[in-house]
Short mmCIF file of C-alpha atoms in Angstrom, two decimals:
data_model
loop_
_atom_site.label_atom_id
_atom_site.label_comp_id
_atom_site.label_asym_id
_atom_site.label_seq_id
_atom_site.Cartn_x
_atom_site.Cartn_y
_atom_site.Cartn_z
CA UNK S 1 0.00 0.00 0.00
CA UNK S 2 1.37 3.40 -1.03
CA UNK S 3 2.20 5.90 1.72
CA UNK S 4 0.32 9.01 2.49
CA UNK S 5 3.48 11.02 1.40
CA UNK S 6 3.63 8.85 -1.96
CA UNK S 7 6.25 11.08 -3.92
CA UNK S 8 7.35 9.42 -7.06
CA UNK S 9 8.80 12.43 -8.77
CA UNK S 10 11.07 13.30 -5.40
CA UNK S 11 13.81 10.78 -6.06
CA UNK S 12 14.99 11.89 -9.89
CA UNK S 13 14.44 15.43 -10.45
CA UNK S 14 13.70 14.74 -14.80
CA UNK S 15 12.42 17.51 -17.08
CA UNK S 16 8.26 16.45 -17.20
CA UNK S 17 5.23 18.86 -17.75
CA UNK S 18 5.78 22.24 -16.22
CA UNK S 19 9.31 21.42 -14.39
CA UNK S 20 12.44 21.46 -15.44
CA UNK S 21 15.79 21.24 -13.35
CA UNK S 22 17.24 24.09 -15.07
CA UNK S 23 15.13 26.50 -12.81
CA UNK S 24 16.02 24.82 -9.58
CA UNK S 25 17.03 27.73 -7.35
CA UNK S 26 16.61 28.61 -3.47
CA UNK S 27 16.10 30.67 -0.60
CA UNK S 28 17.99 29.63 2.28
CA UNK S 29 19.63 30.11 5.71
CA UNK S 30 23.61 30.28 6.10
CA UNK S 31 25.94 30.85 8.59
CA UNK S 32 29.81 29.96 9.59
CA UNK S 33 31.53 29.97 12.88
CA UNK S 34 34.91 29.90 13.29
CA UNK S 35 38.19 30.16 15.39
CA UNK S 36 39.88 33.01 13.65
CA UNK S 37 43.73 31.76 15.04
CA UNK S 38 42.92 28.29 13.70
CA UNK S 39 42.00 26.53 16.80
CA UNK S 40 40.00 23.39 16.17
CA UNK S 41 38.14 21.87 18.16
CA UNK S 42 34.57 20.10 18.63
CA UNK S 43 33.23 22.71 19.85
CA UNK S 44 33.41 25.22 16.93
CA UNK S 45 31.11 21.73 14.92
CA UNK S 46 28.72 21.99 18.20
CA UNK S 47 28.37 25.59 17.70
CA UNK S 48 27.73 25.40 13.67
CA UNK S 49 25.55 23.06 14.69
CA UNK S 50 23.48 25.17 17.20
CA UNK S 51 23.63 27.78 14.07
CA UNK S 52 21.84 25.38 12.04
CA UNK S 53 19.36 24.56 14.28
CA UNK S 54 18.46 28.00 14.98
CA UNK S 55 18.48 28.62 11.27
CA UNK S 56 15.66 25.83 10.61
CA UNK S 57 12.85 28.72 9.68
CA UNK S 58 15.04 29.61 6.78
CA UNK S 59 14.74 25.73 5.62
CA UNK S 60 11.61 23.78 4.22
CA UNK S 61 9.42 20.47 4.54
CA UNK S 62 6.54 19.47 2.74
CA UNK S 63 3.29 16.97 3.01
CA UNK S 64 5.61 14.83 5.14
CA UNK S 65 6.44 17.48 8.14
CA UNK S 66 9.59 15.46 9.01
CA UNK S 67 11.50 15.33 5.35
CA UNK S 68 13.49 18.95 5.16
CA UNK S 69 14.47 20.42 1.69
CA UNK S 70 17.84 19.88 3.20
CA UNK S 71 20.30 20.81 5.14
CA UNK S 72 24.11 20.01 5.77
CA UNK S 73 27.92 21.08 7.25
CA UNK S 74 31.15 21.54 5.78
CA UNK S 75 34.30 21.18 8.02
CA UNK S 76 37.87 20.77 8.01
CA UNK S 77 39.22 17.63 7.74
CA UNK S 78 38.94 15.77 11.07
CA UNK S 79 42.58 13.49 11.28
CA UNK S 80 42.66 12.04 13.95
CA UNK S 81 38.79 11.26 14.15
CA UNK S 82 39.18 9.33 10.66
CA UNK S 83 42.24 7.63 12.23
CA UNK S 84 41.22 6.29 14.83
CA UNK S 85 37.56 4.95 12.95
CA UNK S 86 40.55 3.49 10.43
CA UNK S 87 42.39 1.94 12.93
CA UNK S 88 39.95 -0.05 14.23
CA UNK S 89 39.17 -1.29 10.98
CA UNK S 90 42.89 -2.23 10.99
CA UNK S 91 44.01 0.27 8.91
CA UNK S 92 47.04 2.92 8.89
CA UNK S 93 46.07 6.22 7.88
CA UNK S 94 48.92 8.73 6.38
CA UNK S 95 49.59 11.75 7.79
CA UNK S 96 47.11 15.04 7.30
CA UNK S 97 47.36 16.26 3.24
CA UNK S 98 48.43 12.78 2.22
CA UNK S 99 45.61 11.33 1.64
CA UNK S 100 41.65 12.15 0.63
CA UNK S 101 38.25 11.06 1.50
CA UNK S 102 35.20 10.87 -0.50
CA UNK S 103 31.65 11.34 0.81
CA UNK S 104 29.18 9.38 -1.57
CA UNK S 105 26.04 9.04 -1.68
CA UNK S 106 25.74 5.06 -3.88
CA UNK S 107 22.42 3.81 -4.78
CA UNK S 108 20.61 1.99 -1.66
CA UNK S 109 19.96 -1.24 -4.10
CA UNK S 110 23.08 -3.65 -2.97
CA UNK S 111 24.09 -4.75 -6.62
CA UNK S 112 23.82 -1.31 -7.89
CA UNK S 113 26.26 -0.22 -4.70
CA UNK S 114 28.35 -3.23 -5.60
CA UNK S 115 28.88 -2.15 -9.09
CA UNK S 116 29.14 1.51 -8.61
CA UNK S 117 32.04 0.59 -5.96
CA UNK S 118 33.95 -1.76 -8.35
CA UNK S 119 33.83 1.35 -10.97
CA UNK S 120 34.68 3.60 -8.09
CA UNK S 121 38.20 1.28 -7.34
CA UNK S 122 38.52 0.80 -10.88
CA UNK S 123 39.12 4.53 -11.39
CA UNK S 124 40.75 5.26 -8.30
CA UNK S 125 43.54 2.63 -9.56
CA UNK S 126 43.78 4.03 -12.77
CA UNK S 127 44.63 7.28 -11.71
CA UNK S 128 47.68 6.69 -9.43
CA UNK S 129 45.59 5.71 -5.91
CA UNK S 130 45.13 3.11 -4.02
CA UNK S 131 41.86 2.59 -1.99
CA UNK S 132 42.93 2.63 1.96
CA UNK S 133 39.20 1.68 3.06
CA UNK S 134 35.38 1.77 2.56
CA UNK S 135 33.69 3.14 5.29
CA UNK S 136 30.08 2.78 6.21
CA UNK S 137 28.87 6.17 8.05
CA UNK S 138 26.93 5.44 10.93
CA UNK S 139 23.60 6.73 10.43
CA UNK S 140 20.22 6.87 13.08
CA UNK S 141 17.29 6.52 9.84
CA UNK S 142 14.45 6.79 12.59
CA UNK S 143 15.72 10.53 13.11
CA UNK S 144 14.27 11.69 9.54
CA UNK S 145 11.29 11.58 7.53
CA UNK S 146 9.60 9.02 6.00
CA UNK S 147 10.00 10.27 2.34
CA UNK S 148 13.80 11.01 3.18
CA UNK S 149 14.03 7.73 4.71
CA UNK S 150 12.56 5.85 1.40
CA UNK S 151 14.75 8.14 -0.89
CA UNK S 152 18.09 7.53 1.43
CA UNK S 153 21.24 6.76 -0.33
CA UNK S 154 23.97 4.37 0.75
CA UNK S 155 26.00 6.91 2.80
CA UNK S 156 29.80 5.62 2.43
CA UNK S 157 33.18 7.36 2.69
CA UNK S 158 35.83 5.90 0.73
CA UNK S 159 39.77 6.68 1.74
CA UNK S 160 42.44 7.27 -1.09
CA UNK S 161 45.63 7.98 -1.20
CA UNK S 162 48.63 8.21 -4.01
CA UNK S 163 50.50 5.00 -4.69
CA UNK S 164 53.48 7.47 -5.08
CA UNK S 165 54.72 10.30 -2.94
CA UNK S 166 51.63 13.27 -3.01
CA UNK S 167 51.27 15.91 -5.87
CA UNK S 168 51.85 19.03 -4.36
CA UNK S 169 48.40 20.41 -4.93
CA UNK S 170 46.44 16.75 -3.90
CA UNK S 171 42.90 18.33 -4.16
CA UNK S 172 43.52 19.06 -7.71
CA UNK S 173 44.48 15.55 -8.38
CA UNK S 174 41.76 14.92 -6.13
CA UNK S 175 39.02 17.40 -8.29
CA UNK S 176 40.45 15.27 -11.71
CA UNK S 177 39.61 11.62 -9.96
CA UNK S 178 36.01 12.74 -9.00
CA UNK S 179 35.62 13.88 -12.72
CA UNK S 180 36.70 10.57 -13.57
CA UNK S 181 34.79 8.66 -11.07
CA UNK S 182 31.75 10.65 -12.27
CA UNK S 183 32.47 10.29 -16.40
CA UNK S 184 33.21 6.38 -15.79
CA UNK S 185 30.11 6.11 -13.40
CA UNK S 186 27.51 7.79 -16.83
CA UNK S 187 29.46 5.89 -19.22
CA UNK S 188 28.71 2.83 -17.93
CA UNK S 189 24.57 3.60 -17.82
CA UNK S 190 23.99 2.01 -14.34
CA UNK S 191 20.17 1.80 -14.23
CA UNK S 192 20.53 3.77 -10.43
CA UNK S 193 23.61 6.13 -11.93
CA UNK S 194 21.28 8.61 -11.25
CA UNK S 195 21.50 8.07 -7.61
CA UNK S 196 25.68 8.05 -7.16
CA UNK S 197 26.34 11.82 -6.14
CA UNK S 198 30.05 12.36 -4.43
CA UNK S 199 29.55 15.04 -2.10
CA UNK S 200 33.40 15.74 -1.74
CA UNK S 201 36.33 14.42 -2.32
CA UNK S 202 38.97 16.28 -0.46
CA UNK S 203 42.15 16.58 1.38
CA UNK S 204 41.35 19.01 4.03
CA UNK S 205 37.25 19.55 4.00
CA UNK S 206 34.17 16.91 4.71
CA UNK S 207 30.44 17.35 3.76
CA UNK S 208 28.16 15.79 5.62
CA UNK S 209 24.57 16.60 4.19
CA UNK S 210 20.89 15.09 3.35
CA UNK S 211 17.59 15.73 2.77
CA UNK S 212 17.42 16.42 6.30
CA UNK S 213 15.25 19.32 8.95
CA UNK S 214 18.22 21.73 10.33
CA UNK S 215 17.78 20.33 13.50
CA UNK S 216 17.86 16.93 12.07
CA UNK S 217 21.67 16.52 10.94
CA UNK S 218 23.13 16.13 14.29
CA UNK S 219 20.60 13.15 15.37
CA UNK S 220 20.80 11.30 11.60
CA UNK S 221 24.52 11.36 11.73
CA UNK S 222 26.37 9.95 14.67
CA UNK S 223 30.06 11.16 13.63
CA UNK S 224 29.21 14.40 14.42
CA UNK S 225 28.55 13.88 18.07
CA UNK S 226 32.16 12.82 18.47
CA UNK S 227 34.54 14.85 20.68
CA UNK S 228 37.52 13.84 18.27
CA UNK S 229 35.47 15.34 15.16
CA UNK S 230 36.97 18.66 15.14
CA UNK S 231 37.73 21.59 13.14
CA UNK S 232 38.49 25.26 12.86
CA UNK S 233 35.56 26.25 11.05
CA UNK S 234 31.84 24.91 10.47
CA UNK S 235 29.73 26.46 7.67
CA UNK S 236 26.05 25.25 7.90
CA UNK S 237 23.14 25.74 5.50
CA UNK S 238 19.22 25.01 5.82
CA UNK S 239 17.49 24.86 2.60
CA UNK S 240 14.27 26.26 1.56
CA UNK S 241 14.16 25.40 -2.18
CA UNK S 242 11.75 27.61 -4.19
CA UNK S 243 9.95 25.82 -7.01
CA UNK S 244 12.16 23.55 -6.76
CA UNK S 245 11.66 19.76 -5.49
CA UNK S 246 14.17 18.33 -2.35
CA UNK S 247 16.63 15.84 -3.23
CA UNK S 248 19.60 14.61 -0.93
CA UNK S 249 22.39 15.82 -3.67
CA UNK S 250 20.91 18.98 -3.90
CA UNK S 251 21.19 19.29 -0.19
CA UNK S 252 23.80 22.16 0.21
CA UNK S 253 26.56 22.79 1.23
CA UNK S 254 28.44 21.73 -2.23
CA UNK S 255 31.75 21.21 -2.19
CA UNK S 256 33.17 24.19 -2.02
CA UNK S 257 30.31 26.89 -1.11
CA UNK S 258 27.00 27.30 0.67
CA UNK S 259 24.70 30.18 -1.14
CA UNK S 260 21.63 32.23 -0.06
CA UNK S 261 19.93 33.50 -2.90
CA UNK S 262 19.36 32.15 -6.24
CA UNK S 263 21.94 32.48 -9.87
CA UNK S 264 19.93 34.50 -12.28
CA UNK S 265 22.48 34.73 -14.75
CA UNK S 266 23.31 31.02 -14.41
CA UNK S 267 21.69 29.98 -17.81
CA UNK S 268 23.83 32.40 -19.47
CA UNK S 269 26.72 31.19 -17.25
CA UNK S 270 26.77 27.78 -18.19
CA UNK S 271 26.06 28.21 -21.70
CA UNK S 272 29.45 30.82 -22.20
CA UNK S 273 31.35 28.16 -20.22
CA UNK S 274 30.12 24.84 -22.71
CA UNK S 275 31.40 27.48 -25.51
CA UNK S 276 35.04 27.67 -23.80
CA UNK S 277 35.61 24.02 -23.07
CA UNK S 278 36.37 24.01 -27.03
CA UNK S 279 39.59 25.80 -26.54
CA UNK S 280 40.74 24.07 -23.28
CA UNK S 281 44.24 22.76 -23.18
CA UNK S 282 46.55 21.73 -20.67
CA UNK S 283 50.28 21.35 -20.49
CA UNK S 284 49.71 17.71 -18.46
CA UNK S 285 50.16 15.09 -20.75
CA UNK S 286 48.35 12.72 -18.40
CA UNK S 287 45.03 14.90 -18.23
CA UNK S 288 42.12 13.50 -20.08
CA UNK S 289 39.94 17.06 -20.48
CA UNK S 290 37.03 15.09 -21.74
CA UNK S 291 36.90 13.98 -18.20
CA UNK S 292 36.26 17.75 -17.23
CA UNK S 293 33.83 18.20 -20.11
CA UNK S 294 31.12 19.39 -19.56
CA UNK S 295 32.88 21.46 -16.17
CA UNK S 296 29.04 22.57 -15.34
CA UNK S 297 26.56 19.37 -15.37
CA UNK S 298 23.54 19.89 -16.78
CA UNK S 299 20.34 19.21 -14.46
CA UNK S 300 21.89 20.52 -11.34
CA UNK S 301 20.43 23.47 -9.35
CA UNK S 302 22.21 27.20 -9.79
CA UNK S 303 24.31 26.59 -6.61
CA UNK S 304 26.12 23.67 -7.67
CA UNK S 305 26.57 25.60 -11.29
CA UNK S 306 28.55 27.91 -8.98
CA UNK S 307 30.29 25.22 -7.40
CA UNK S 308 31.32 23.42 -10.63
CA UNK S 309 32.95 27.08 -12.05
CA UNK S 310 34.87 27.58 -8.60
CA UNK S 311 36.01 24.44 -8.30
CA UNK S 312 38.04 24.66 -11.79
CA UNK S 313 39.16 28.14 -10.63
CA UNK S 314 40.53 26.83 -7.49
CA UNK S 315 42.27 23.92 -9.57
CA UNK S 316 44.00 25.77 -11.92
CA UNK S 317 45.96 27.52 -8.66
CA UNK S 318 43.91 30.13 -8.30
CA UNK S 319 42.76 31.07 -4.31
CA UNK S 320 39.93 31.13 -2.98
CA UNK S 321 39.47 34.77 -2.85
CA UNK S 322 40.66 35.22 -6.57
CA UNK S 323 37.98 32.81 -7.79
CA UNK S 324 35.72 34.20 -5.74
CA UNK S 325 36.16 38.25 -7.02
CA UNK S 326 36.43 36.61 -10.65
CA UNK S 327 33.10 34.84 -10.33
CA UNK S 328 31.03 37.17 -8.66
CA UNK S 329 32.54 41.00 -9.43
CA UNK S 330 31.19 44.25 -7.93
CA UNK S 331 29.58 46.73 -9.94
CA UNK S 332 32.80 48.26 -11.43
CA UNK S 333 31.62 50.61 -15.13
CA UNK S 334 33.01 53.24 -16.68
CA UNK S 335 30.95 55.77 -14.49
CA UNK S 336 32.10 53.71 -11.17
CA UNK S 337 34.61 55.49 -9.08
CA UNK S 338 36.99 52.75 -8.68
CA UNK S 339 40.69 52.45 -8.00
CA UNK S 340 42.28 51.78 -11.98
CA UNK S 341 44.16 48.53 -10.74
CA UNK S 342 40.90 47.13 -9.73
CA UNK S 343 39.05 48.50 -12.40
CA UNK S 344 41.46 46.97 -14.55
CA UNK S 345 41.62 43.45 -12.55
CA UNK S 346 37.75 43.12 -13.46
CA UNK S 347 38.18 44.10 -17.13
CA UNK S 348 40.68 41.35 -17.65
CA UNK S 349 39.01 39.12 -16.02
CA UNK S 350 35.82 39.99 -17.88
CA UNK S 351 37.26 38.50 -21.03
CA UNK S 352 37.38 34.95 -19.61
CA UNK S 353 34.43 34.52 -16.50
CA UNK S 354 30.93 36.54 -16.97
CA UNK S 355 29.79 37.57 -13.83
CA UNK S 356 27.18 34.87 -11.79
CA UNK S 357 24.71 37.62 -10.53
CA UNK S 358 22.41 37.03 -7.85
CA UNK S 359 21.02 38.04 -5.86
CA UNK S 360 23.15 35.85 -3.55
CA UNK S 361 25.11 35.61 -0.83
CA UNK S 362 27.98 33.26 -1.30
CA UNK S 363 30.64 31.54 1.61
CA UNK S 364 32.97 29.67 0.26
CA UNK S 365 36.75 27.53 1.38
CA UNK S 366 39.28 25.91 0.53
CA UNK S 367 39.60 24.19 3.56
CA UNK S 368 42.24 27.12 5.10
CA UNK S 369 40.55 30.19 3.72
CA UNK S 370 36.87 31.31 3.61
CA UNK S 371 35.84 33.89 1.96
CA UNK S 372 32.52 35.43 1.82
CA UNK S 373 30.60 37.79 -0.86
CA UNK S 374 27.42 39.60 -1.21
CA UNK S 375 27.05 40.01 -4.88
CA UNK S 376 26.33 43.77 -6.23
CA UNK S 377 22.63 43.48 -6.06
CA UNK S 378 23.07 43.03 -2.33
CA UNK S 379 19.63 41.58 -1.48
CA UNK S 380 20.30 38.78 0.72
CA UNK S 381 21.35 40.07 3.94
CA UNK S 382 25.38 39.11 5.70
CA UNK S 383 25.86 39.91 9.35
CA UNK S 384 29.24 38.78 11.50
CA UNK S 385 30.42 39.16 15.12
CA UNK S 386 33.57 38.88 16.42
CA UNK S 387 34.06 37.83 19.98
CA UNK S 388 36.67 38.65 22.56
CA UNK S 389 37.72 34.93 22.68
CA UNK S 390 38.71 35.06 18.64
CA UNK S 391 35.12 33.36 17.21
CA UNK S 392 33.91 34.76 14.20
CA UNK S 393 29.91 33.91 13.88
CA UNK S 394 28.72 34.74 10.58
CA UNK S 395 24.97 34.15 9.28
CA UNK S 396 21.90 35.19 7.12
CA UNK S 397 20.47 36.78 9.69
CA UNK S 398 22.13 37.82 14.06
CA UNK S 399 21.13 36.19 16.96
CA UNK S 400 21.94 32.25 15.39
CA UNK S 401 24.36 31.71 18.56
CA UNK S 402 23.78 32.76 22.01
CA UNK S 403 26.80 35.26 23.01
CA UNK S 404 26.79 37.07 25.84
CA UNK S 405 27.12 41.20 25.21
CA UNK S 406 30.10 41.20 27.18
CA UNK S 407 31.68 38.96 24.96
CA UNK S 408 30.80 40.81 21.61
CA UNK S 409 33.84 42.64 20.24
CA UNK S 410 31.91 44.17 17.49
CA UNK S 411 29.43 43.53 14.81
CA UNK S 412 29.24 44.15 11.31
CA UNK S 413 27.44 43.02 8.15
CA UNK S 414 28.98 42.44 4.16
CA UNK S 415 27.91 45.34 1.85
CA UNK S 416 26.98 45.06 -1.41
CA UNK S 417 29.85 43.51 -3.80
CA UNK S 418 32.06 42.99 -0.79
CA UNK S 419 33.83 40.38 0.12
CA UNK S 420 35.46 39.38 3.59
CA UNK S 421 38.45 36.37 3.89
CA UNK S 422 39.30 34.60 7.10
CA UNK S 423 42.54 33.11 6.77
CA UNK S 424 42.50 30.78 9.73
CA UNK S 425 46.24 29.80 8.90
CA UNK S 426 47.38 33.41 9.49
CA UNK S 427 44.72 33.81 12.02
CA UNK S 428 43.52 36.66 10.66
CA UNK S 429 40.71 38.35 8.59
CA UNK S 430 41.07 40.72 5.84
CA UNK S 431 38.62 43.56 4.95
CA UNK S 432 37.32 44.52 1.12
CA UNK S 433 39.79 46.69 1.05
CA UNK S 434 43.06 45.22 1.44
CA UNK S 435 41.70 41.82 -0.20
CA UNK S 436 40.97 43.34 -3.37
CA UNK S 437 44.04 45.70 -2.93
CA UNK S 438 46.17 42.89 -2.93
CA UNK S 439 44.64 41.22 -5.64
CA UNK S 440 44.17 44.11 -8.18
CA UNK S 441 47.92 45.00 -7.85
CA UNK S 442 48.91 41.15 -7.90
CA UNK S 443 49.76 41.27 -11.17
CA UNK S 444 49.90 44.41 -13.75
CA UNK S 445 46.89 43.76 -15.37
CA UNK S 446 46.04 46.84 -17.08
CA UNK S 447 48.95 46.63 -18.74
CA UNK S 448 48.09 43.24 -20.01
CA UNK S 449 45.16 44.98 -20.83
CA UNK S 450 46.80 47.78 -22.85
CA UNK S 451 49.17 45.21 -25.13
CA UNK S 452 46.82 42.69 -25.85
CA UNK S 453 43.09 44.31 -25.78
CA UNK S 454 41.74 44.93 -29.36
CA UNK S 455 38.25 47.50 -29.87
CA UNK S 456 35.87 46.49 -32.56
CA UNK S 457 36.22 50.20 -34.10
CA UNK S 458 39.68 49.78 -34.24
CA UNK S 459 39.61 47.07 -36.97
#
């Protein structure tokens, strides 16, 4: 007998009658905390975590109260947590940056998670890994809805790391095996491929998301209860998807960023980017670009369109905050006052990355740096505290943590086309300002500009 919350359409969001995935945007709740010296501990996840629960009016259910639109964290990598769960599975994890962990979501059917894990090791193998471990995460089911409960993925992490010594940059070799994973995963045509979403795939950050109630995540899963699960920083999201229909991939945060807001531009976006791949090249003779091809994936909401463009920012060696002022610009015209270098930063950078307008308000890492931006339109609101003990609370909206006015240092919000960087390595944050100071004059771009630009009239 079919349930009273009977949802057939819930579990593949497919182009039918009036819907179509391309529209999928949402209005959501966001926040961060964060030890700005770098201190991790458990209780900077317990705090994120009180964010997100106090955030849960910004999120969504629908004829089942209990299923959520979705809601998630992102933290730093927690070692020693993932070395001791290793160890008593009897095996040796390397040390912190040598190694990478994938949180996947693999079809609940057992011979469609047997197969998708064979292509999984398959890949993993063929691109210079070996596969340390498959980990079941321990999960409470009778803690969410029933429609999320029906629609719940295998939840595995899998552990990888290089059969020879580590690249330098591991997280881009890392970004190139997902793509692989992924490409080998659709080529193949599983019947459930559909349901085989990597959430990340990292060196130094962990997702842990679903189509979960804000207050929800903590109960469902178990690992983040544990004193030994630490971190520096915890950015949180509760989704309220608007048109849109819940799904536990589409859960944010993504793998890089957590949005409020929605992509207007993101048609536009995606289409200018499918027009570059034809001129992508790289001086790796072991890269296979078709596995990058197409860098934005079609039927994915305007968030994880952003996601896809940052993420092959940040892997060509860009930062964080580079990618970030590339992708979404402030207003910056001919009629702007504006400093020339940064004037001239945003006209080079024109040529290559149109602008992802909102309105939106985007936090995004790296796993060391976050940055934050409120896009020029500078509708979705950005406040922050600082407290005397060095946290940094940062939300859609004050009040998501409890902190005592004596404790307050001072309090400020993001203006429109701003942008604020914690770098919790240099324990310190940087202002608009100096951030875009430091990029602008970076590199002498308007005279790049000068020797290479070309006017139409001028032909």
């Amino acid at each position: 007998m079919k349930s009273q919350y009977e949802n057939t359409n819930l579990k593949k969001s497919v182009k039918q009658g009036l819907y179509d995935p391309i529209f999928e945007h949402d209005a959501c709740g966001v926040g961060m905390v964060a030890n700005i010296k770098g201190k991790k501990s458990h209780s900077i996840v317990s705090q994120g975590l009180e964010a997100l629960s106090n955030l849960a009016h910004r999120g969504a259910s629908g004829a089942d109260p209990e299923t959520g639109d979705g809601a998630g964290i992102l933290i730093q990598m927690p070692h020693d947590f993932f070395k001791s769960e290793l160890s008593s599975m009897g095996c040796n994890l390397p040390d912190p940056g040598q190694y990478g962990v994938g949180m996947a979501f693999l079809p609940s059917d057992k011979h469609q998670t047997a197969s998708s894990r064979s292509l999984v090791e398959e890949c993993v193998s063929k691109q210079g890994y070996d596969l340390l471990a498959w980990r079941q995460v321990p999960i409470d089911p009778e803690k969410i809805g029933v429609l999320a409960n029906r629609e719940c993925p295998s939840i595995t992490q899998f552990f990888v790391t290089p059969k020879e010594r580590a690249p330098e940059n591991i997280d881009r070799d890392l970004y190139l095996l997902r793509r692989t994973i992924e490409s080998s995963i659709e080529a193949a045509a599983l019947e459930s491929a559909d349901d085989f979403y990597i959430c990340s795939l990292s060196s130094s950050t962990i997702v842990y998301k679903g189509l979960l109630m804000a207050e929800q995540l903590e109960d469902f899963y178990k690992d983040l209860t544990e004193s030994s699960l630490i971190s520096s920083f915890a950015l949180v999201h509760s989704r309220f998807s608007t048109n849109t229909l819940g799904s536990w991939k589409l859960a944010h945060p993504y793998r890089f960023i957590i949005h409020n807001g929605e992509i207007n531009t993101v048609r536009g976006n995606t289409n200018w980017m499918s027009a570059r791949e034809q001129v992508f090249e790289s001086t790796d003779p072991d890269l296979n670009i078709g596995n990058l091809i197409p860098v934005i994936k079609p039927g994915q909401s305007d968030t994880a369109a952003l996601d896809n463009a940052l993420e092959l920012l940040l892997a060509t060696g860009r930062s964080i905050e580079h990618s970030m002022m590339m992708l979404i610009p402030e207003a910056w015209g001919d009629h702007i006052p504006m400093e020339q270098s940064k004037k001239d930063f945003y006209e080079y950078h024109s040529s290559m990355m149109e602008a992802w307008d909102g309105p939106a308000l985007v936090i995004g890492t790296d796993g060391i740096k976050v940055c934050a931006v409120l896009d020029r339109n500078g509708l979705r609101p950005c406040r922050y505290l600082v407290t005397t003990d060095d946290v940094l609370v940062m939300a859609s909206e004050t009040g998501v943590i409890d902190v005592p006015p004596e404790k307050v240092l001072y309090k400020e919000r993001i203006y429109p086309g701003r942008m604020f960087l914690l770098d919790t390595k240099k324990g310190e944050l940087v202002n608009d300002r100096d951030l875009k100071a430091s990029l602008a004059d970076s590199k002498p771009y308007g005279e790049w500009l000068s020797n290479n630009r070309i006017f139409l009239e001028d032909l």
